[in-house]
Coordinates of C-alpha atoms (C1' of nucleotides) in Angstrom, one line a residue:
Chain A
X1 CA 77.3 68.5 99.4
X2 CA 79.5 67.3 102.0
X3 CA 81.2 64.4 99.7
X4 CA 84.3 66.2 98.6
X5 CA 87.2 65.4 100.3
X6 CA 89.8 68.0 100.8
X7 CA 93.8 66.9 101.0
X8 CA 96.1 68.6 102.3
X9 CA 98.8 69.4 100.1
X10 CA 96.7 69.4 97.0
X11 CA 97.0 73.0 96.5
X12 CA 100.2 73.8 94.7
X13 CA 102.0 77.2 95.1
X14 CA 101.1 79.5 92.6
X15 CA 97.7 77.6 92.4
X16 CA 95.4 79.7 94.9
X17 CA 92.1 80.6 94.2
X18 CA 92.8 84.1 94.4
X19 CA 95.7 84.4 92.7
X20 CA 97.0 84.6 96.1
X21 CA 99.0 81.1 97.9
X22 CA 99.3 82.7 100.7
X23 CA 96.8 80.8 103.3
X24 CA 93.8 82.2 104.9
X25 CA 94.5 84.5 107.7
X26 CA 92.8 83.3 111.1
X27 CA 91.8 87.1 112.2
X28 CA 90.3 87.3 116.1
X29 CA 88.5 90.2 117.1
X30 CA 88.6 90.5 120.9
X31 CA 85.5 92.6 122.7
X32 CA 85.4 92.8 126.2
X33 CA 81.6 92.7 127.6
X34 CA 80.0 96.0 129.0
X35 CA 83.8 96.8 129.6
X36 CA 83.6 99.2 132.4
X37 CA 80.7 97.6 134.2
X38 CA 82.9 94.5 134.7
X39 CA 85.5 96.2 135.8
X40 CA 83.6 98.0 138.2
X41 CA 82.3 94.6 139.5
X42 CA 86.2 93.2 139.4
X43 CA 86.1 95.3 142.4
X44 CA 82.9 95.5 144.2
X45 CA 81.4 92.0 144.3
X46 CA 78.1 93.3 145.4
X47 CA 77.7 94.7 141.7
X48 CA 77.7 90.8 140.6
X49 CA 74.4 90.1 138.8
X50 CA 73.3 93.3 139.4
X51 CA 71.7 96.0 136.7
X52 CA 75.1 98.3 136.7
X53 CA 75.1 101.7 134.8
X54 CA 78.5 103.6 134.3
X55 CA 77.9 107.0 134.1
X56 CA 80.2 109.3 132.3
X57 CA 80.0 112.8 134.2
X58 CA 77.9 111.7 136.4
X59 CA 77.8 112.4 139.7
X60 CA 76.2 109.9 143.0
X61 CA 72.9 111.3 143.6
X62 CA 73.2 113.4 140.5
X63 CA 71.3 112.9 137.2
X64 CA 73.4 114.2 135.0
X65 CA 75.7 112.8 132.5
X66 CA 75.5 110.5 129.8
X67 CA 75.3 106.0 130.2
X68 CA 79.4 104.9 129.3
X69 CA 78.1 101.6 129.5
X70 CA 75.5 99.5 131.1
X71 CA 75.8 96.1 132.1
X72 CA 73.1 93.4 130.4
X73 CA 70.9 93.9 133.0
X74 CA 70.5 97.3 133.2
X75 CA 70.2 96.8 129.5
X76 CA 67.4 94.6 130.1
X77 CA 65.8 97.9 131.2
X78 CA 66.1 99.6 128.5
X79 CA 69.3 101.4 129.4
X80 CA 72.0 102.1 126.1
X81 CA 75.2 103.4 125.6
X82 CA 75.2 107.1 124.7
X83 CA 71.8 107.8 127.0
X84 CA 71.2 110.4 129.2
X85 CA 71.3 109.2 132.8
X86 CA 68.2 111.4 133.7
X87 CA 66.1 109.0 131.5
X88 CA 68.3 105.7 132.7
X89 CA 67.0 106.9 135.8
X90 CA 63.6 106.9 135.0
X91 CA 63.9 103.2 133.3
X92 CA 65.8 102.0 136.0
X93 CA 65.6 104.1 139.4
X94 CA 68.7 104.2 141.5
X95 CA 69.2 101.2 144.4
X96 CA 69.8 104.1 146.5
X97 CA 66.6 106.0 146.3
X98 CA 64.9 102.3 146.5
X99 CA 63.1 101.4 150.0
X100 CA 60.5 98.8 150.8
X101 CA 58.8 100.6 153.7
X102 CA 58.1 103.5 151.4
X103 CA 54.6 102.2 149.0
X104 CA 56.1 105.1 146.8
X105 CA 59.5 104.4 146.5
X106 CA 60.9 102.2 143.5
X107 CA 61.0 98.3 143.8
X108 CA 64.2 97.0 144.8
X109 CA 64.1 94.6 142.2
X110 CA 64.0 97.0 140.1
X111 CA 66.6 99.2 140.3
X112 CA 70.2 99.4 139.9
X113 CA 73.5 100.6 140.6
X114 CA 75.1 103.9 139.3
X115 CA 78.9 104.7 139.5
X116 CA 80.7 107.3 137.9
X117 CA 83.7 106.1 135.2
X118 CA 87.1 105.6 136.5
X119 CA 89.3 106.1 133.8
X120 CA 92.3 105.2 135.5
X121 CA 91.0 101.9 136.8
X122 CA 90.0 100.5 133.4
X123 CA 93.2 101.3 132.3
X124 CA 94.7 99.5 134.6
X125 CA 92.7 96.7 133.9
X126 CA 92.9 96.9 130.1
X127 CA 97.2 96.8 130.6
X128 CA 96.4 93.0 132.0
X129 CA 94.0 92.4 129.7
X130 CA 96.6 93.5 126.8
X131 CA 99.6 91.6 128.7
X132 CA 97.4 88.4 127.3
X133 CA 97.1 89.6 123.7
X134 CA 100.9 90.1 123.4
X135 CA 101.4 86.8 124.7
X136 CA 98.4 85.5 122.2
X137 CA 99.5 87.2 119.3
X138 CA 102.4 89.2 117.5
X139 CA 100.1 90.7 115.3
X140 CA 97.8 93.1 116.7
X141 CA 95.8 96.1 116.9
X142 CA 94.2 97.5 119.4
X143 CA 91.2 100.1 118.3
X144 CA 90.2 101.0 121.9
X145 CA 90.4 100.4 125.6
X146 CA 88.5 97.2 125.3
X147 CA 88.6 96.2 121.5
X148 CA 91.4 94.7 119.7
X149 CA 92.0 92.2 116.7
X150 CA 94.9 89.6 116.5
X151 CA 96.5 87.9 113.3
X152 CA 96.8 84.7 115.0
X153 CA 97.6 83.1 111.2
X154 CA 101.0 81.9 112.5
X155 CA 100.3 80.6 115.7
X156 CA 97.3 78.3 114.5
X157 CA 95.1 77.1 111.3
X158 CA 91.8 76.7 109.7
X159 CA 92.3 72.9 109.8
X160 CA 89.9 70.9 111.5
X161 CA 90.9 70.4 115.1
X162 CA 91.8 66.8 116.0
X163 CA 92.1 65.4 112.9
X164 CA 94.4 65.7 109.6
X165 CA 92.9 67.0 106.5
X166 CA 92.3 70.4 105.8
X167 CA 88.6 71.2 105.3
X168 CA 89.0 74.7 104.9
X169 CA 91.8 74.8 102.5
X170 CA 90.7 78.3 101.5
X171 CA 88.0 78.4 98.6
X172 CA 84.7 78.3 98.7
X173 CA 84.4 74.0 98.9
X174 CA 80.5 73.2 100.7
X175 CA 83.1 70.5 102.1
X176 CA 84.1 73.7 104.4
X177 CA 83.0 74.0 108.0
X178 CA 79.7 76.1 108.3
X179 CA 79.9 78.9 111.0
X180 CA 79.6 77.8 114.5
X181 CA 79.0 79.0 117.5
X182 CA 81.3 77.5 120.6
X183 CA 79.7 74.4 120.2
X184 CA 79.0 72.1 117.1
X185 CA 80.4 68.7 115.8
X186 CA 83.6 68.0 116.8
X187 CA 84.3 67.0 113.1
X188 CA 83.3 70.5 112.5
X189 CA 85.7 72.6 114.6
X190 CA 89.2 74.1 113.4
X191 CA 92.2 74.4 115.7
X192 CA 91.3 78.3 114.9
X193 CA 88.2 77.7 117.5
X194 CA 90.3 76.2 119.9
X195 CA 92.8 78.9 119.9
X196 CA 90.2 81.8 120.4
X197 CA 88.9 79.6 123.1
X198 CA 92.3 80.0 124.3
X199 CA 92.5 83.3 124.1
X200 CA 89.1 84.3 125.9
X201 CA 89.8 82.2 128.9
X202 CA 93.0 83.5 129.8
X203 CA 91.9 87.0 129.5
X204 CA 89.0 86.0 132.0
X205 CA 91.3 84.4 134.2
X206 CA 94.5 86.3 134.3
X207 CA 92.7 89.9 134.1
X208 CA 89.1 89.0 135.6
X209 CA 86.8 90.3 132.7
X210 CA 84.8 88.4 130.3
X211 CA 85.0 89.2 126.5
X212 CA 83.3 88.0 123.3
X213 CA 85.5 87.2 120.5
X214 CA 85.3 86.1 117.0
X215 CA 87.1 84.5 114.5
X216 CA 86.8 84.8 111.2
X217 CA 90.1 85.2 107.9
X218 CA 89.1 88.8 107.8
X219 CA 89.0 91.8 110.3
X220 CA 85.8 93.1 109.4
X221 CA 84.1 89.2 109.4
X222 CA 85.4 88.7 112.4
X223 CA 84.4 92.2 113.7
X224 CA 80.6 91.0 113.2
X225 CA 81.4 87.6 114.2
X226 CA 82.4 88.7 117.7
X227 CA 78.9 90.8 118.3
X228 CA 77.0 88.2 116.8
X229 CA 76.7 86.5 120.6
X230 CA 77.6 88.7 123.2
X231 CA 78.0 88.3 125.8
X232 CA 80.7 85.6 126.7
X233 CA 80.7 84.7 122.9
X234 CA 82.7 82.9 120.9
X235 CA 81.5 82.6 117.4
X236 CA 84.0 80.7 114.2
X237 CA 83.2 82.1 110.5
X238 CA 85.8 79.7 108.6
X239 CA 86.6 80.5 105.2
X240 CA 84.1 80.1 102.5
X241 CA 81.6 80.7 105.1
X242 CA 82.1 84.6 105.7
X243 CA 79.5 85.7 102.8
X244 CA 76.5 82.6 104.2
X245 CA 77.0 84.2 107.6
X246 CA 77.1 88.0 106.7
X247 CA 74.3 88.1 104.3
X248 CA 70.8 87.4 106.8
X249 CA 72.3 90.1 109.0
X250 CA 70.7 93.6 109.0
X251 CA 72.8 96.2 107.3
X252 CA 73.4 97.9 110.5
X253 CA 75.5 95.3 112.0
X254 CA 78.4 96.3 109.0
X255 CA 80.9 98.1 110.6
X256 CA 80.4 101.4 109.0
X257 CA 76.6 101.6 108.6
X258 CA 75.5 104.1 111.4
X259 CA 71.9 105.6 111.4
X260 CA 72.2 107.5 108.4
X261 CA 74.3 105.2 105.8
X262 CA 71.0 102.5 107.3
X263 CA 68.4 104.7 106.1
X264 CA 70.3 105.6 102.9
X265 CA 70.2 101.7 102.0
X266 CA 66.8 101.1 103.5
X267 CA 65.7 103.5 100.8
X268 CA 67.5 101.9 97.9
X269 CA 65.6 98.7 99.1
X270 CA 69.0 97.3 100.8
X271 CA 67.9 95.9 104.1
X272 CA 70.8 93.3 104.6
X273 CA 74.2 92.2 104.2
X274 CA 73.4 89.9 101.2
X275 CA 71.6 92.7 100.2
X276 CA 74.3 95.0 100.6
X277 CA 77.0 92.5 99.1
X278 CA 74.5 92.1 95.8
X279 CA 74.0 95.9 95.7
X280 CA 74.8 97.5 92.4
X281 CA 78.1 99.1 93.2
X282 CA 77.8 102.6 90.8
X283 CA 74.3 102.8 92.3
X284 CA 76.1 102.7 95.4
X285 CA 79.0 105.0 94.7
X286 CA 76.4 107.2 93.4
X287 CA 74.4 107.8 96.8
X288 CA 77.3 107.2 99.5
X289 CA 80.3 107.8 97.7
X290 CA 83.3 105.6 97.4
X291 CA 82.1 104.5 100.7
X292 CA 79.1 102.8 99.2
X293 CA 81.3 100.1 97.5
X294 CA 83.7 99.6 100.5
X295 CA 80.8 98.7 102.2
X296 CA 79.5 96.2 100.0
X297 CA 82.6 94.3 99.8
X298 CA 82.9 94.5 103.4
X299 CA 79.0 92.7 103.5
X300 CA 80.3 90.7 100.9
X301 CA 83.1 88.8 103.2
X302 CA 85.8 90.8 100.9
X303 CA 88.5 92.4 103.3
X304 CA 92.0 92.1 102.6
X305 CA 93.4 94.9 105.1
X306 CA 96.0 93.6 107.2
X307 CA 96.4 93.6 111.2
X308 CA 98.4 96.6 111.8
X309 CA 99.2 98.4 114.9
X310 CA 97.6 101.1 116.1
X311 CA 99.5 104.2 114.5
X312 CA 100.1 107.3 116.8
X313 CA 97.3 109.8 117.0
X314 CA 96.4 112.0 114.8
X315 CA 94.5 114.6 117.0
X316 CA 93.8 115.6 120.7
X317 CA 91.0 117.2 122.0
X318 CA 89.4 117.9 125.1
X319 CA 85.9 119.8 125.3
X320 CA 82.7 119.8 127.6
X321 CA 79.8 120.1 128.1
X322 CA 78.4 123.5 130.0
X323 CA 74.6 124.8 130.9
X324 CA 73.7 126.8 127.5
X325 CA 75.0 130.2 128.4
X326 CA 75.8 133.3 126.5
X327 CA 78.1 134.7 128.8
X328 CA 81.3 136.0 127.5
X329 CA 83.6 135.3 130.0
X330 CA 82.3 132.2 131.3
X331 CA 82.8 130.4 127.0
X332 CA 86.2 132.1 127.3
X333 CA 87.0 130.5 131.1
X334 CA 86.3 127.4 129.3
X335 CA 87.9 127.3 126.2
X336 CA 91.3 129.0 128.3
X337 CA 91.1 125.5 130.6
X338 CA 90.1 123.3 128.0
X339 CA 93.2 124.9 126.2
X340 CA 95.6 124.2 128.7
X341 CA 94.6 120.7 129.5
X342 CA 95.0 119.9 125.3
X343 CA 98.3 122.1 125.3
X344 CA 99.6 119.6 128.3
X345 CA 98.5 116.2 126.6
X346 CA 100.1 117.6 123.7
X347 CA 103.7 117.9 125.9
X348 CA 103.3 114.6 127.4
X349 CA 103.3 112.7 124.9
X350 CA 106.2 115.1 123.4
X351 CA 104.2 116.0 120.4
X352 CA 104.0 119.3 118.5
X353 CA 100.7 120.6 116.6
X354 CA 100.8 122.6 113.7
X355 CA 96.7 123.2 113.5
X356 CA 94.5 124.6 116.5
X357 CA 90.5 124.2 116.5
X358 CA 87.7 125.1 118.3
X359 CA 84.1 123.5 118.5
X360 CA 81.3 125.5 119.8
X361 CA 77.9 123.4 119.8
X362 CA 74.6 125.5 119.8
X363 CA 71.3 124.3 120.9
X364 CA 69.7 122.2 119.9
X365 CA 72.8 120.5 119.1
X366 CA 74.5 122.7 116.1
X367 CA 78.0 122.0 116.1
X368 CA 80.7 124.6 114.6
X369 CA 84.1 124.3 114.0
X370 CA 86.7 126.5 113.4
X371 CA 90.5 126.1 113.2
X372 CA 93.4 127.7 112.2
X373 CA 97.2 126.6 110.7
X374 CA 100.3 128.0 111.8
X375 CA 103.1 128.3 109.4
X376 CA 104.7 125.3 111.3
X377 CA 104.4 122.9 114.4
X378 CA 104.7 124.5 117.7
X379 CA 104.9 123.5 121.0
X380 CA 103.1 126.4 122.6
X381 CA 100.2 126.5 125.3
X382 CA 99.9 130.3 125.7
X383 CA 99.6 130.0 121.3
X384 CA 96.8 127.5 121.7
X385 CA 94.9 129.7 124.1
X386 CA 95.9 132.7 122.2
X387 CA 94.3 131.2 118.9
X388 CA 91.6 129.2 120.6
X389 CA 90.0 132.8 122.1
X390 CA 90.5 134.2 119.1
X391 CA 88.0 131.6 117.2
X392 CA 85.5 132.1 120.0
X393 CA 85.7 135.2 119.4
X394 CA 83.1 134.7 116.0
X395 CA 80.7 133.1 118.8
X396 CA 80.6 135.8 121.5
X397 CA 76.9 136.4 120.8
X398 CA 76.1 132.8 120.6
X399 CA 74.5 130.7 123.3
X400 CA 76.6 127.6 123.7
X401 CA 75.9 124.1 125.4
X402 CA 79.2 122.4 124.5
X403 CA 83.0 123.9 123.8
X404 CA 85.9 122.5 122.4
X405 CA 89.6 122.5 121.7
X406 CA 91.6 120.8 119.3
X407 CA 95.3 120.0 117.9
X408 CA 95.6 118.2 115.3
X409 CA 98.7 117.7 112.1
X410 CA 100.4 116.2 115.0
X411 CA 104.3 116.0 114.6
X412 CA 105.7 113.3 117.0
X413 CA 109.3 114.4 116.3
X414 CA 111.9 113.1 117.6
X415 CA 114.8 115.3 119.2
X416 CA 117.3 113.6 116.9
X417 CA 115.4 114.6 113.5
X418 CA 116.6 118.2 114.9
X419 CA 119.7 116.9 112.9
X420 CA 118.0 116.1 110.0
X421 CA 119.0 119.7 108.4
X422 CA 117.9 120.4 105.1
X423 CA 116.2 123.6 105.9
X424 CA 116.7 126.4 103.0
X425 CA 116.9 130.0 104.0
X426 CA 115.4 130.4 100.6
X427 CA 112.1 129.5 101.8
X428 CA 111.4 127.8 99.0
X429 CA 110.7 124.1 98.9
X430 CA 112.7 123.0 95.8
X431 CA 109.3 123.0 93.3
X432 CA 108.7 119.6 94.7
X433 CA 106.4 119.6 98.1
X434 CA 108.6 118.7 100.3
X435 CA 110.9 119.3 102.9
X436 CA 113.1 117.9 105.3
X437 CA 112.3 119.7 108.4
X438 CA 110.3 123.3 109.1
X439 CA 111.7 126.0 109.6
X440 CA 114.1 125.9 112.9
X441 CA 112.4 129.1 114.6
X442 CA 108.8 127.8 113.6
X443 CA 109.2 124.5 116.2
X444 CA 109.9 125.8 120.4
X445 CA 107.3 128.2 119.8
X446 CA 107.0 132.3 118.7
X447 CA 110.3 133.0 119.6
X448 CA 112.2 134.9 116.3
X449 CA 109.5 133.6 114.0
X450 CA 106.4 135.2 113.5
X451 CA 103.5 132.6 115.0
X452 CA 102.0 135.2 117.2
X453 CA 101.2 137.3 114.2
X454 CA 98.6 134.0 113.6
X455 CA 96.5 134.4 116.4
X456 CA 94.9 137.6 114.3
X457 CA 94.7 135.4 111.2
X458 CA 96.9 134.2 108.3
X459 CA 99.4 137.2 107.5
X460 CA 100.1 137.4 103.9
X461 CA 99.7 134.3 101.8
X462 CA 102.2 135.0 100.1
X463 CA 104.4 132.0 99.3
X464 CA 108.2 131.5 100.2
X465 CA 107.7 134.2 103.2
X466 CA 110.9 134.2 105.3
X467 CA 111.2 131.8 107.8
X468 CA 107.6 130.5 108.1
X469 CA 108.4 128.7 105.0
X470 CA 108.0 124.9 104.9
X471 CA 104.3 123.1 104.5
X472 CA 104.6 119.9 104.2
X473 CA 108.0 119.2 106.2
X474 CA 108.4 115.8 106.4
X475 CA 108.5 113.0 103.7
X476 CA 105.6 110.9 104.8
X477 CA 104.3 110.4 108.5
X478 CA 106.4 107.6 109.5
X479 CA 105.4 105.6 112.1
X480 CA 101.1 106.3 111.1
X481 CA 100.8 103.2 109.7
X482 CA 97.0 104.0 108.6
X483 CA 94.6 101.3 106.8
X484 CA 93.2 104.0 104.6
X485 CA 89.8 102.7 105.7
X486 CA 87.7 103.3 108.9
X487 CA 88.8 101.6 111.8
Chain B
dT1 C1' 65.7 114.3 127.8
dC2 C1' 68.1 119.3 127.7
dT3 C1' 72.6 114.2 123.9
dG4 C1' 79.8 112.4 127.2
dG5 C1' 83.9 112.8 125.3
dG6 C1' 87.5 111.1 122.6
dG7 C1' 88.8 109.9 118.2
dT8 C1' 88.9 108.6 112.6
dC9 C1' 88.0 109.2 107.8
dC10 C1' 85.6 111.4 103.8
dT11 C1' 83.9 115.2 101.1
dA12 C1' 83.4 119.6 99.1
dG13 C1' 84.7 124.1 97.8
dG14 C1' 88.2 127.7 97.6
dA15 C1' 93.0 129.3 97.1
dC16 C1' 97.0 128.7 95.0
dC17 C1' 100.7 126.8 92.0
dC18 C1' 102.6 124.9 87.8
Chain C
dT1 C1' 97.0 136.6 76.6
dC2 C1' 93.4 133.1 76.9
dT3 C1' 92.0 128.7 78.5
dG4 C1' 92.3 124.7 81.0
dG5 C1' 93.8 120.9 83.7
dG6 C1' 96.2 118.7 87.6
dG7 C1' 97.7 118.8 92.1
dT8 C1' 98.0 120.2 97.0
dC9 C1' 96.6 122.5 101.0
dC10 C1' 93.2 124.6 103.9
dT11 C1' 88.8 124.9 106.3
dA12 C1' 84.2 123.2 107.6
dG13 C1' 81.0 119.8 108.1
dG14 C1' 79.3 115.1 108.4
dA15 C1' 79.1 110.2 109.4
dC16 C1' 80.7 106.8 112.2
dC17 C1' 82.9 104.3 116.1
dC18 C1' 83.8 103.1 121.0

DNA sequence: TCTGGGGTCCTAGGACCC
DNA sequence: TCTGGGGTCCTAGGACCC
């Protein structure tokens, strides 16, 4: 199996497996480990080794809130992501409430350290921690505060490190290096390896925080590759390996298979990636939709989306969490602050909105959503009160444990597309869908145009009406740069 | 146990237009 | 006038991710 003997240079242009030349792509997927908790301990040393539980609204002494992250001792606990702190607590007591004199008082040795998150400071840590990436790679996208992947195909290679020859020219030769953990024969590792090796130490040592990263010629390989040995992992999927290494993993560990889409498969008698990746893909289509398919190729090692950046957002919302209540004015205290605070992210980041939402959850955990489009995008705090009210307003009865408010059909214009013209007083779009620019009076707000009318409800349908005219105003959302996929 | 908060994408049905 | 199809937008809900 190992006798071929790859030389570089032997594939021709115009003679790639795929009907593709272009080479692999060396994809890195960068996760930082437990992401807060390290931070936290970047600045309190005691917290090293230590069981350390972020809390997200929670407050010292407190027990409520929700786990942000726990470090992997306090996961050794029990402790997840996503878990109330009251039963974090009761896995893993508090250090504070811990005392060796007291016979009923929790073990020291087995408790740990709560801290509330510090948005800000993570941030701050991310920026260094992305000051490495741009130096690592031109090519990137960042998906979160601590995850990002890097096209790192023009900075280094699949070919085996120290040596010429090109064992992993691309196709699926058993000559190929096998997927490897850090270590492994040196005959066996790429100058891909070595770069990701790169990479991880200088984001522990210029930023302070460890991360797990994996390499692999595809984002979503290399997405699995990087969680395969956290934390502190590095893990190398080469090419021709991707499908050998996906297929003994649970279904789960896709990207894209959450609880439900699991049990979905688990009933068609998919329990892993090979499973997935050999799944009829009608049967598929037929009980997840065109999702099912996706997914499939994805298990199969089949992802040719490229590393783009980030695009800007698409939506902001803020919402929270409140003792179930009933009350009137207390929902509408909310939703009026929540309001405001979406209104003034919205204006910060100089973006208009052209949709407002609501989300009221009732017990147990029923969540409704309402929203409402304004003949065009606005720039109007009082209007997003105004219309956010208004929605509660089919929930005054209701008993509530969570509100929300959102924007969303974001417009990031800039002032100079005010000169873009092309506006008809017709109010007609031409028969074609498009437009250059909405309706001047429709953009600083209510002023001359009819907005406030909205907060009762659509007036007329009718089409062409005056100067609310204009739906889709611009010729495509420059500047989104989506996938058309999930990440 | 009374399950954070911030997002993305997909789907389905209805309205409306051509 | 009847019938139908294609396309887009809107809203609501759901699954998923970090």
């Amino acid at each position: 199996m190992t006798g071929g003997t790859p030389v570089a240079g032997e594939t021709l242009p115009g003679a790639g497996d795929e009907g593709d030349d272009a080479p692999d792509r060396v994809v890195c997927h960068v996760d930082m480990d437990c992401f807060y908790a390290s931070c936290e301990r970047l600045r309190h040393d005691d917290l090293d080794g230590e069981p350390v539980v972020v809390g997200m609204g929670y407050e010292p002494g407190e027990s409520i809130g929700a786990v942000a992250t726990a470090s992997y001792e306090a996961r050794e606990f029990g402790v997840e992501s996503a878990m109330p702190v009251s039963e974090a607590l009761a896995l893993l007591p508090r250090r504070a409430d811990a005392d060796p004199d007291d016979p009923d008082a929790p073990d020291p040795e087995e408790t740990g350290r709560y801290v509330p998150v510090d948005l800000d400071f993570y941030e701050d840590v991310a920026a260094e921690v992305k000051a490495v990436l741009r130096d690592c790679a031109d090519t990137r996208r960042e998906v979160s505060i601590d995850e990002a992947y890097l096209d790192v195909t023009d900075r280094t290679s699949w070919a085996a490190a120290g040596g010429g020859g090109n064992p992993a020219d691309g196709d699926d030769d058993p000559a190929d290096p096998p997927p490897s953990g850090a270590a492994g024969p040196a005959e066996a590792r790429t100058l891909a390896e070595g770069y990701a090796r790169h990479v991880k130490d200088r984001i522990e040592r210029e930023a302070g925080v460890p991360a797990s990263v994996g390499v692999a010629p595809n984002m979503s390989a290399a997405k699995v590759a990087s969680d395969a040995d956290k934390p502190d992992g590095l893990v190398v999927v080469p090419p021709g390996s991707v499908a050998e290494f996906l297929a003994p993993l649970p279904t789960a560990d896709v990207h894209g298979v959450g609880p439900v889409t699991e049990e979905t498969l688990s009933e068609l008698g998919i329990d892993t990636a090979g499973d997935l990746a050999a799944a009829d893909r009608d049967r598929l289509a037929d009980a997840l939709g065109e999702r099912g398919p996706e997914l499939s190729r994805r298990a199969a090692g089949d992802d040719d989306r490229e590393v783009t950046p980030t695009g800007l957002p698409k939506s902001l919302s803020r919402e929270s969490a409140l003792p179930t209540t009933a009350d009137e004015s207390t929902k509408r205290e909310t939703v009026s602050a929540l309001a405001a605070d979406v209104a003034r992210r919205a204006r910060e980041r100089g973006c208009l909105y052209r949709t407002i939402g609501i989300k009221a959850v009732e017990p147990p955990f029923d969540v409704n959503t309402r929203a409402r489009s304004l003949p065009g995008p606005v720039d109007d705090p009082d209007l997003v009160e105004e219309v956010a009210l208004d929605l509660l307003a089919e929930f005054d009865d209701a008993r509530v444990r969570k509100l929300g408010v959102r924007v969303s059909k974001l417009d990031f214009a800039e002032t100079d597309q005010a000169t873009l013209g092309g506006f008809d007083a017709g109010g007609g779009d031409g028969g074609d869908g498009r437009d250059r620019e909405a309706a001047p009076e429709a953009r600083g707000g209510p002023d001359g145009g009819k907005l406030t009318d909205w907060v009762d409800g659509p007036p007329d349908r009718g089409d062409g009406d005056g100067p609310t005219g204009g739906r889709d105003r611009r010729d495509a959302d420059e500047g989104q740069a989506t996938l058309g996929d999930w990440d």
